[in-house]
Every structure is written in C-alpha cells, then in structure tokens.
Coordinates of C-alpha atoms in Angstrom, one line a residue:
M1 CA 289.8 -142.1 62.4
A2 CA 287.9 -142.5 65.7
P3 CA 285.0 -145.0 65.6
S4 CA 282.5 -142.2 66.5
G5 CA 283.7 -140.2 63.6
S6 CA 283.2 -143.2 61.2
R7 CA 279.7 -143.7 62.5
S8 CA 278.9 -140.0 62.0
I9 CA 280.1 -140.1 58.4
K10 CA 278.1 -143.3 57.8
R11 CA 274.9 -141.7 59.2
S12 CA 275.4 -138.6 57.1
C13 CA 275.8 -140.7 53.9
Q14 CA 272.7 -142.8 54.8
T15 CA 270.7 -139.6 55.4
V16 CA 271.7 -138.3 51.9
L17 CA 270.8 -141.6 50.3
Y18 CA 267.4 -141.8 52.1
W19 CA 266.5 -138.4 50.6
I20 CA 267.3 -139.3 47.0
P21 CA 263.8 -140.9 46.3
V22 CA 262.1 -137.7 47.7
I23 CA 264.4 -135.5 45.6
F24 CA 263.6 -137.6 42.5
I25 CA 259.8 -137.3 43.0
T26 CA 260.2 -133.5 43.7
L27 CA 262.1 -133.0 40.4
I28 CA 259.5 -135.0 38.5
V29 CA 256.6 -133.0 40.0
A30 CA 258.5 -129.7 39.3
W31 CA 259.0 -130.7 35.7
S32 CA 255.4 -131.8 35.3
Y33 CA 254.3 -128.4 36.6
Y34 CA 256.4 -126.6 34.0
A35 CA 255.3 -128.9 31.2
Y36 CA 251.6 -128.6 32.0
V37 CA 251.3 -125.0 33.0
V38 CA 253.8 -123.4 30.6
Q39 CA 254.2 -125.8 27.6
L40 CA 250.7 -127.1 27.4
C41 CA 248.3 -124.5 28.9
I42 CA 250.1 -121.3 28.0
E43 CA 252.0 -122.2 24.8
S44 CA 249.7 -124.9 23.2
I45 CA 246.1 -124.2 24.1
D46 CA 244.6 -121.3 22.1
N47 CA 241.1 -121.3 23.7
I48 CA 241.2 -118.8 26.6
G49 CA 238.2 -120.3 28.4
Q50 CA 239.7 -123.8 28.2
K51 CA 243.0 -122.5 29.3
I52 CA 241.5 -120.9 32.4
V53 CA 239.5 -123.9 33.4
Y54 CA 242.5 -126.2 33.0
L55 CA 244.8 -124.0 35.0
L56 CA 242.3 -123.5 37.9
A57 CA 241.4 -127.2 38.1
Y58 CA 245.1 -128.2 37.9
H59 CA 246.2 -125.9 40.7
V60 CA 243.5 -127.1 43.0
V61 CA 244.6 -130.7 42.6
F62 CA 248.3 -129.7 42.6
I63 CA 248.0 -127.8 45.9
L64 CA 246.1 -130.7 47.6
F65 CA 248.7 -133.2 46.2
T66 CA 251.8 -131.3 47.4
W67 CA 250.2 -130.5 50.7
A68 CA 249.4 -134.2 51.4
Y69 CA 252.9 -135.2 50.3
W70 CA 254.5 -132.6 52.6
Q71 CA 252.5 -133.7 55.5
T72 CA 253.4 -137.4 54.9
I73 CA 257.1 -136.6 54.8
F74 CA 257.4 -134.2 57.7
T75 CA 254.9 -135.5 60.2
K76 CA 257.0 -137.3 62.8
P77 CA 255.9 -140.9 63.6
M78 CA 254.5 -141.3 67.1
N79 CA 256.5 -143.4 69.6
P80 CA 255.1 -145.3 72.6
L81 CA 254.4 -143.2 75.7
K82 CA 256.7 -143.4 78.7
E83 CA 254.3 -145.8 80.5
F84 CA 255.5 -148.5 78.1
H85 CA 259.2 -147.9 78.7
L86 CA 260.9 -150.0 81.4
S87 CA 262.0 -148.2 84.5
Y88 CA 265.6 -148.4 85.5
S89 CA 264.9 -151.0 88.2
D90 CA 262.9 -153.1 85.8
K91 CA 265.8 -153.0 83.3
E92 CA 268.2 -154.2 85.9
L93 CA 265.9 -156.9 87.0
L94 CA 265.4 -158.1 83.4
E95 CA 269.1 -158.1 82.7
R96 CA 269.8 -160.2 85.8
E97 CA 267.5 -162.9 84.6
D98 CA 268.9 -165.5 82.2
R99 CA 265.9 -167.7 81.7
G100 CA 263.3 -166.7 79.2
E101 CA 260.4 -167.7 81.4
S102 CA 261.6 -165.6 84.3
Q103 CA 262.0 -162.6 81.9
Q104 CA 258.4 -163.2 80.7
E105 CA 257.1 -163.2 84.3
I106 CA 258.7 -159.7 84.7
L107 CA 257.3 -158.5 81.5
R108 CA 253.8 -159.9 82.3
R109 CA 253.9 -158.0 85.6
I110 CA 254.8 -154.8 83.8
A111 CA 252.2 -155.3 81.1
K112 CA 249.3 -156.2 83.3
D113 CA 248.3 -152.6 83.9
L114 CA 248.9 -151.5 80.3
P115 CA 246.3 -151.5 77.5
I116 CA 248.0 -154.5 75.7
Y117 CA 246.1 -157.4 74.2
T118 CA 248.4 -158.7 71.4
R119 CA 251.2 -161.2 71.9
T120 CA 253.9 -162.8 69.9
M121 CA 253.0 -165.9 67.9
S122 CA 254.3 -168.0 70.8
G123 CA 252.1 -166.2 73.3
A124 CA 254.8 -164.1 74.9
I125 CA 254.7 -160.4 75.8
R126 CA 255.9 -158.3 72.8
F127 CA 259.1 -156.6 74.0
C128 CA 261.6 -154.4 72.1
D129 CA 265.2 -155.0 73.1
R130 CA 266.4 -151.9 71.2
C131 CA 264.0 -149.4 72.7
Q132 CA 263.6 -151.3 76.0
L133 CA 259.9 -151.1 76.1
V134 CA 256.8 -153.2 76.1
K135 CA 255.3 -152.8 72.6
P136 CA 251.7 -151.4 72.5
D137 CA 249.3 -153.2 70.2
R138 CA 250.1 -152.7 66.5
C139 CA 253.4 -151.1 67.3
H140 CA 256.6 -152.3 65.6
H141 CA 260.3 -151.4 65.5
C142 CA 261.5 -149.8 62.3
S143 CA 265.0 -150.8 61.4
V144 CA 265.5 -147.7 59.3
C145 CA 264.3 -145.2 61.9
D146 CA 265.7 -147.4 64.7
K147 CA 262.7 -146.7 66.9
C148 CA 259.3 -148.2 67.7
I149 CA 256.5 -146.7 65.7
L150 CA 252.8 -146.7 66.8
K151 CA 250.5 -148.6 64.4
M152 CA 253.4 -149.0 61.9
D153 CA 252.3 -149.7 58.4
H154 CA 255.6 -149.6 56.6
H155 CA 258.7 -147.5 56.0
C156 CA 258.2 -145.7 52.7
P157 CA 261.4 -144.6 50.8
W158 CA 259.4 -142.3 48.6
V159 CA 258.5 -140.1 51.6
N160 CA 261.7 -141.0 53.6
N161 CA 259.4 -141.6 56.6
C162 CA 257.6 -144.3 58.5
V163 CA 253.9 -144.5 57.7
G164 CA 252.1 -145.1 60.9
F165 CA 249.4 -143.8 63.2
S166 CA 250.3 -140.1 63.0
N167 CA 250.5 -139.8 59.2
Y168 CA 248.5 -142.7 57.8
K169 CA 245.6 -140.4 56.8
F170 CA 248.1 -138.1 55.1
F171 CA 249.6 -141.0 53.2
M172 CA 246.2 -142.1 52.0
L173 CA 245.4 -138.6 50.8
F174 CA 248.8 -138.4 49.2
L175 CA 248.0 -141.6 47.2
A176 CA 244.5 -140.3 46.3
Y177 CA 245.6 -136.8 45.2
S178 CA 248.7 -138.1 43.3
L179 CA 246.5 -140.5 41.4
L180 CA 244.0 -137.8 40.7
Y181 CA 246.9 -135.5 39.6
C182 CA 248.1 -138.1 37.1
I183 CA 244.6 -139.0 35.8
F184 CA 243.8 -135.3 35.3
I185 CA 247.0 -134.7 33.4
T186 CA 246.5 -137.8 31.3
A187 CA 242.9 -136.9 30.5
T188 CA 243.5 -133.2 29.6
D189 CA 246.7 -134.0 27.7
L190 CA 245.3 -136.8 25.6
Q191 CA 244.0 -134.7 22.7
Y192 CA 247.3 -132.9 22.3
F193 CA 249.2 -136.2 22.6
I194 CA 247.1 -137.4 19.6
K195 CA 247.9 -134.2 17.7
F196 CA 251.6 -134.9 18.3
W197 CA 251.3 -138.1 16.3
T198 CA 249.1 -136.6 13.6
N199 CA 251.4 -133.6 13.2
G200 CA 248.8 -131.3 14.5
L201 CA 251.1 -129.4 16.9
P202 CA 253.6 -126.7 15.9
D203 CA 257.2 -127.9 15.6
T204 CA 258.4 -126.5 19.0
Q205 CA 259.8 -127.9 22.2
A206 CA 256.3 -128.0 23.6
K207 CA 255.4 -131.1 21.6
F208 CA 258.1 -133.2 23.3
H209 CA 257.1 -132.0 26.8
I210 CA 253.5 -132.9 26.0
M211 CA 254.5 -136.4 24.7
F212 CA 256.6 -137.2 27.8
L213 CA 254.1 -135.7 30.2
F214 CA 251.4 -138.0 28.8
F215 CA 253.6 -141.1 29.1
A216 CA 254.8 -140.2 32.6
A217 CA 251.3 -139.4 33.9
S218 CA 249.7 -142.5 32.4
M219 CA 252.4 -144.9 33.8
F220 CA 252.3 -143.4 37.3
S221 CA 248.5 -143.7 37.2
V222 CA 248.7 -147.4 36.8
S223 CA 251.1 -148.0 39.7
L224 CA 249.4 -145.5 42.0
A225 CA 245.9 -147.0 41.2
S226 CA 247.0 -150.4 42.4
L227 CA 248.6 -149.1 45.5
F228 CA 245.7 -146.8 46.4
V229 CA 243.1 -149.6 45.9
Y230 CA 245.2 -151.9 48.1
H231 CA 245.4 -149.3 51.0
C232 CA 241.7 -148.6 50.6
W233 CA 241.1 -152.3 51.2
L234 CA 243.4 -152.2 54.3
V235 CA 241.5 -149.2 55.7
C236 CA 238.1 -151.0 55.2
K237 CA 239.5 -154.1 57.0
N238 CA 241.4 -152.0 59.7
R239 CA 244.7 -153.6 58.9
S240 CA 248.2 -152.3 58.4
T241 CA 250.5 -153.7 55.7
L242 CA 252.4 -155.6 58.3
E243 CA 249.1 -157.1 59.7
A244 CA 248.1 -158.1 56.2
V245 CA 251.3 -160.0 55.8
R246 CA 251.1 -161.6 59.3
A247 CA 247.9 -161.5 61.3
P248 CA 248.2 -160.1 64.8
A249 CA 248.3 -162.7 67.6
F250 CA 245.9 -162.5 70.5
R251 CA 245.5 -164.7 73.6
H252 CA 243.3 -167.0 71.5
G253 CA 245.7 -167.0 68.6
A254 CA 246.2 -165.1 65.3
D255 CA 243.2 -163.2 64.2
K256 CA 243.3 -161.1 61.0
N257 CA 240.1 -159.4 61.9
G258 CA 240.9 -158.7 65.5
F259 CA 240.9 -154.9 65.1
S260 CA 238.1 -154.6 62.6
L261 CA 235.0 -152.8 63.9
G262 CA 233.0 -152.7 60.6
L263 CA 233.4 -150.6 57.5
S264 CA 232.2 -147.3 58.9
K265 CA 234.1 -147.4 62.2
N266 CA 237.3 -148.6 60.5
F267 CA 237.1 -145.7 58.1
R268 CA 236.4 -143.2 60.9
Q269 CA 239.3 -144.5 62.9
V270 CA 241.7 -143.2 60.2
F271 CA 239.8 -140.2 58.9
G272 CA 237.9 -139.0 62.0
D273 CA 234.3 -138.2 62.8
E274 CA 234.0 -134.8 61.1
M275 CA 233.5 -135.1 57.3
R276 CA 234.7 -131.5 56.7
Y277 CA 238.3 -132.7 57.6
W278 CA 238.3 -135.8 55.5
P279 CA 239.6 -134.3 52.2
F280 CA 242.3 -132.2 53.8
P281 CA 245.7 -133.4 55.2
V282 CA 245.0 -132.1 58.7
Y283 CA 245.1 -134.5 61.6
S284 CA 241.7 -135.9 62.5
S285 CA 242.3 -139.6 63.3
L286 CA 240.7 -141.1 66.4
G287 CA 242.6 -142.5 69.4
D288 CA 246.0 -142.1 70.9
G289 CA 247.9 -144.8 68.9
C290 CA 248.8 -146.8 72.0
S291 CA 245.5 -148.6 72.5
F292 CA 242.9 -149.7 70.0
P293 CA 239.3 -151.0 70.3
T294 CA 239.2 -154.6 69.2
C295 CA 236.4 -157.1 68.4
L296 CA 237.1 -160.7 69.4
V297 CA 236.1 -162.7 66.4
N298 CA 237.2 -165.9 68.1
Q299 CA 236.6 -166.2 71.8
D300 CA 239.6 -166.2 74.1
P301 CA 240.2 -169.9 75.2
E302 CA 240.5 -168.8 78.8
Q303 CA 237.2 -167.0 78.8
P304 CA 234.0 -168.9 79.7
T305 CA 232.3 -170.6 76.7
S306 CA 228.8 -170.0 78.1
P307 CA 227.3 -167.0 76.3
G308 CA 225.5 -165.8 79.4
H309 CA 228.4 -166.2 81.8
N310 CA 230.6 -163.3 82.8
P311 CA 234.2 -163.7 84.0
P312 CA 234.7 -163.0 87.7
P313 CA 235.5 -159.4 88.4
N314 CA 238.8 -160.2 90.1
K315 CA 240.1 -161.9 87.0
T316 CA 239.6 -159.2 84.4
H317 CA 240.1 -155.5 83.8
Q318 CA 238.6 -153.3 81.1
F319 CA 240.5 -152.8 77.8
P320 CA 242.1 -150.4 77.4
A321 CA 243.3 -149.7 81.0
K322 CA 243.8 -146.0 80.5
P323 CA 240.8 -143.8 79.4
L324 CA 240.1 -143.4 75.7
R325 CA 239.9 -140.0 74.2
E326 CA 236.3 -138.8 73.8
S327 CA 236.4 -139.3 70.0
Q328 CA 237.5 -142.9 70.4
S329 CA 234.9 -143.6 73.1
R330 CA 232.3 -142.4 70.6
L331 CA 233.7 -144.8 68.1
L332 CA 233.3 -147.7 70.5
N333 CA 229.9 -146.8 71.9
S334 CA 228.1 -145.5 68.9
A335 CA 225.2 -147.6 67.7
P336 CA 224.1 -149.4 65.6
S337 CA 227.1 -151.8 65.1
W338 CA 227.8 -153.0 61.7
T339 CA 229.7 -156.2 60.7
E340 CA 232.3 -156.6 58.0
N341 CA 229.6 -157.7 55.6
G342 CA 227.5 -154.6 56.2
G343 CA 224.8 -156.3 58.2
F344 CA 223.6 -155.2 61.6
N345 CA 224.8 -157.3 64.5
P346 CA 223.0 -156.4 67.8
N347 CA 225.1 -158.8 69.8
L348 CA 228.5 -157.4 68.8
S349 CA 230.3 -155.8 71.7
F350 CA 233.4 -153.6 71.4
H351 CA 234.2 -153.7 75.1
V352 CA 237.0 -156.2 75.3
Q353 CA 238.3 -157.7 78.5
I354 CA 241.8 -158.9 79.1
L355 CA 242.6 -161.8 81.4
V356 CA 245.2 -160.7 83.9
Q357 CA 248.2 -163.0 84.0
P358 CA 248.6 -164.7 87.5

C-alpha cells in the first residue's frame, strides 16, 4: 500500500478515536434526559404542579448546557494572522543559516514590528518550526490539531477540540451549566432516591433509572465542581492552564502575573463588556487573540530604573503595534484601575512599551 494511503487510514482511525469521548458524553446526556423526563417526572412524580416546575426548570438548564457544549466542540480555534507567518524569502533566509544566533537575528528583525512581548525561557523569539511562524503572545502549537492556537489553554478530549481564545468563554459556560445540570438533577432526584431504599417506589424499571441517575449526577458534580473552580481562578488571574504550569517569560524574565489587569478587567477580557451576553454561549470576548494588554509587574531590566524617566522615543514603540479593537481599547483605558487584591492603584499603567532589538 502506498505511504499516502497508509497515512490517510491512520488519520481516519485517529479521527474516529478522538470522537469517542464526545460520543460517550452525548450518550450519557441522552440517557439522563430519558431517565429524568420520562422515568422520573412523567412516570414517578404524581403532583402535577411539581412535575411542570421540574420539567420547565430542567429544560432551561438542559438547553443552555447543550448549547454551550455544542459551541465548545464546533467553534474552530483561531490561528495566528498572516502577518505572523514567514514570507517565502524569510523562510529561505532562515533555512540557509545554520547558527542559532544568526537565525535569532532574522527572527528579531521579523518580530520587531509585531505585537510580541513574550520570549522563550532563554530569551529567544518564540518560533514554530511546524507552522513556520513567529508565535504571538500566549499562542502555542497543539500536537493533536497540528497547528498553532491563539491563547491556547489546553486540548480537551471531551470536546475533541482545542480550548483557546475563540471558545474559552464557551468552555467556561459549558463547565458552569454542566455543573448546574448535575446539581439540579441530584437535588430534585434525592427524595426519590431515598424512597428507592425505603421501598417507597413502585417496583418498576423507573426505580433503577432514578437510582443510577442520582449516582451519575452526584459523581459528575464533584469532578465538575473542582474543574470549574480551577478555571474560575484562572479567569480571575488571567492565566491559561499552560501559563499556570509555566509562567510566561518576558524580557525581564518569567512573570506569572504578566497579563493580569485586575479582577474586573480579567473577567471582561473573557466574557466581554455587555452583561446581557455573559450567560449565553455567544462570542463576546475582547481583543483579537494575537495581542494582549499586559501589566509589567517587574520592570524590564533594559528600561530606566528612574520612575520619572521615559525611554528615548527612538528606542521604543507602543504595544501592541497594530491598533486594538475598540472593545479592547476600552479595557485598557477604562478607569479606575484595580489591582489583583482589589485595591485602587492610581499609578498602574496598562500601556506597555517594548524595547526594539538593535
């Protein structure tokens, strides 16, 4: 068999395997719908008013949960813009250079007009050999998707997708509504679960659905609660899962709080400015994913140490180099500014300058 045919079969098998966790979750949710709506509400609950309230509340949560899950799965991760990709001439120039320092000189020349502030831990320009591009801040290459993902958080097998800039809000809502879904089922099923053990339920198949529904919902609630709380903490700190494991490196060194703008601004960067869109899985995040406002917690060692001294104009340019969207500009310029601890800091500036490499 031709090598190309073998690779095609391998990719097809991998595609099928990657969808197995999603299919598993879908089957669990479909069964839970049948068990709750048919076996519990219709077959087991006698009070008509209680039955109507349970069904209405359940379907509201169910719709929001499935909507958020769908959006998380089928929203394509955003990739870096063409400005970050190497031109044909730059690729040839880079390939001809054998020495790492010479290659870094080429990459520094390419990156000097891009809104890039993070570096590798060794201080080098972050470059992706696979995609042949200079990585934007917070961008990482996903080995499963085989592409660079903007503000990559992690690759989630349960949604068969990369969680990043384009769908992180949807992922947060998916966690929130799936947790609410499980808690609602556990709370409303509890009294009938107790009746199961006290022989208060008719001896039908409904009693077994009610028992397993309670066990499944309560177990999923525990795991989802820990995951949801962790990601809420990440949103408050303006970090991704990857950045929580390894702090992003700047010119002055690694800084875990480099992208944090304070609790309110961190939250709005993910969920947007307009409150009416926060509960719904519709896109409302701020920014373009290629550039991010940053607060220098530790001063860049190449910047002047004198608090009243400004760097010479010919040595700096404004970050980011390309204009921000109006929503992101509001995020940067809105006042007052709040620190991580919730206190007002009148001296905190979110206009960051990058020293141009010579």
